[in-house]
Amino acid sequence: MASGGRSQPDRCPGVLSVHQAADGGLARVRLPGGVLTPPQLRVLAEASRDLGDGNLELTSRGNVQIRALRAPEELSDRLYDAGLLPSISHERVRNILASPLSGLDGSYDVQPLVAELDRALCASPRLAGLPGRFLFALDDGRGDLAAIEADAGVRVVGEQLALLLAGADTGVRLAPPEAPEALLRVAEAFLEERDGEWRLSELADGVEKVLSRLGYSRSSQQLVSGREPVPAGLYGPDLLVATVPLGVLKQEQAAVLAEADQLRVTPWRSVVVLSGDAEKLQEHGLVIDGDSPWNRVTACAGKPGCAKALADVRADARRITPLMRKGRRQVHWSGCERRCGQPAGEFVDVLAVADGYSVDGSQAVSAEQSVMRMR
Ligand code: SF4
């Protein structure tokens, strides 16, 4: 086995392969490019109300989860009818991120390439065998997806697209229409080379092996590193980004979002909203203030959803976050050392331990005391 080889297949949940968590079934719905129509959001919210715990969870890959699921077959029927389950065989491999504001704020629109990639991915029987962790990303040039380090990505550079593998610029440049095919070939080459690995970065010399199979050679051209994720805020008279605190979207919040013309789920637990009612969104607890601490706090499921959890981290984070000062440091609350959902890059590590919380490895303190160590 190669150095990064895994002895187990990945267990990423889907709609048809529901994960059994401590609070019931957990289904994950892929949204290539983060695109979710308002009617589809209503279908998801109603499904969670009728079949799950009533909430929708936004994930770090711009997908949506339903927890405490009681009737998986009924969920898949509803999602199929709503166009949210276009491929039975490929549902877990449709992991495609796109710059969330792409094409909406005057930037290059990568969404047509996302749609083409998704269609071609689902049409390839072989690529149904990709690990559920393998990630595609299409960056409109602003570099907002750089920190995510997708396995196979492109980034707009002038009139061309840079091919990025495992997050790094290969120096290969493509014309935009070539991108979907090139990304599929990267995925196929990874499948040929892998020995159980889930991600390209786990495969020894993976980037070189893939480039060689594609007949490309790495050049010394290097893009400068990317920028920050797109923060919450107003981006024009009709365009805004709203953070969903802890990524848990409640029924009434989903209902207000579904009044907008267009929605895109971001990988930062927020939603791009075109022609929505900013005031109403804020009244319902969604955050448009870019300085709010809610923009930089994430938490794993914790108790009662996860059997491994030592604390109800989301309840504690909800209590403590309003006490936090304005600042830039990302904070992640974890119910155990697996730190599920931890953000890319540096963050304040608030970890549940037997007698409280350890902050960045400190001695255990209470949740209330932890806020003193987040500065
Ligand atoms: S970090 Fe631990 S407690 Fe939290 S969801 Fe993951 S396994 Fe469960």
Short mmCIF file of N, CA and C and ligand atoms in Angstrom, two decimals, residues 67 299-303 305-311 313 332-341 351, ligand 1:
data_model
loop_
_atom_site.label_atom_id
_atom_site.label_comp_id
_atom_site.label_asym_id
_atom_site.label_seq_id
_atom_site.Cartn_x
_atom_site.Cartn_y
_atom_site.Cartn_z
N ARG A 67 -30.46 16.02 9.79
CA ARG A 67 -30.16 15.11 10.90
C ARG A 67 -31.45 14.50 11.44
N ALA A 299 -18.76 25.00 14.81
CA ALA A 299 -18.83 23.95 15.84
C ALA A 299 -19.19 22.64 15.17
N CYS A 300 -18.68 21.54 15.69
CA CYS A 300 -19.08 20.23 15.19
C CYS A 300 -20.49 19.94 15.72
N ALA A 301 -21.02 18.74 15.42
CA ALA A 301 -22.39 18.41 15.86
C ALA A 301 -22.48 18.33 17.38
N GLY A 302 -21.50 17.72 18.03
CA GLY A 302 -21.51 17.57 19.49
C GLY A 302 -22.71 16.75 19.98
N LYS A 303 -22.98 16.84 21.28
CA LYS A 303 -24.16 16.15 21.83
C LYS A 303 -25.41 16.90 21.40
N GLY A 305 -26.19 14.83 18.94
CA GLY A 305 -26.12 14.19 17.63
C GLY A 305 -25.01 13.18 17.49
N CYS A 306 -23.91 13.36 18.22
CA CYS A 306 -22.75 12.48 18.03
C CYS A 306 -22.44 11.72 19.31
N ALA A 307 -22.31 10.41 19.16
CA ALA A 307 -22.08 9.55 20.33
C ALA A 307 -20.70 9.79 20.95
N LYS A 308 -19.77 10.35 20.18
CA LYS A 308 -18.41 10.56 20.70
C LYS A 308 -18.30 11.86 21.50
N ALA A 309 -19.29 12.70 21.42
CA ALA A 309 -19.17 14.04 21.99
C ALA A 309 -19.16 14.04 23.51
N LEU A 310 -18.33 14.92 24.06
CA LEU A 310 -18.26 15.09 25.52
C LEU A 310 -19.11 16.28 25.97
N ALA A 311 -19.65 17.06 25.05
CA ALA A 311 -20.43 18.24 25.44
C ALA A 311 -21.38 18.63 24.31
N VAL A 313 -21.65 21.14 22.30
CA VAL A 313 -20.80 22.27 21.92
C VAL A 313 -21.58 23.39 21.23
N HIS A 332 -13.15 27.36 16.55
CA HIS A 332 -13.89 26.13 16.27
C HIS A 332 -14.09 25.33 17.55
N TRP A 333 -15.34 24.98 17.83
CA TRP A 333 -15.70 24.18 19.00
C TRP A 333 -15.83 22.72 18.57
N SER A 334 -15.16 21.83 19.30
CA SER A 334 -15.21 20.40 18.98
C SER A 334 -15.63 19.60 20.21
N GLY A 335 -16.45 18.60 19.98
CA GLY A 335 -16.90 17.74 21.07
C GLY A 335 -15.93 16.63 21.40
N CYS A 336 -14.94 16.40 20.53
CA CYS A 336 -13.89 15.41 20.81
C CYS A 336 -12.71 15.71 19.90
N GLU A 337 -11.66 14.92 20.06
CA GLU A 337 -10.41 15.24 19.36
C GLU A 337 -10.45 15.06 17.84
N ARG A 338 -11.52 14.51 17.32
CA ARG A 338 -11.59 14.39 15.86
C ARG A 338 -11.77 15.76 15.19
N ARG A 339 -12.32 16.70 15.90
CA ARG A 339 -12.48 18.09 15.41
C ARG A 339 -13.17 18.16 14.04
N CYS A 340 -14.28 17.45 13.91
CA CYS A 340 -15.00 17.44 12.63
C CYS A 340 -15.38 18.86 12.23
N GLY A 341 -15.29 19.16 10.94
CA GLY A 341 -15.71 20.46 10.42
C GLY A 341 -14.75 21.59 10.73
N LEU A 351 -11.82 22.73 22.63
CA LEU A 351 -12.03 21.28 22.62
C LEU A 351 -12.68 20.81 23.93
S1 SF4 B 1 -15.59 16.22 16.56
FE1 SF4 B 1 -16.08 14.39 17.78
S2 SF4 B 1 -17.93 14.98 18.87
FE2 SF4 B 1 -17.72 16.41 17.18
S3 SF4 B 1 -18.95 15.51 15.53
FE3 SF4 B 1 -16.81 14.85 15.25
S4 SF4 B 1 -16.71 12.84 16.26
FE4 SF4 B 1 -18.55 13.88 17.01
#
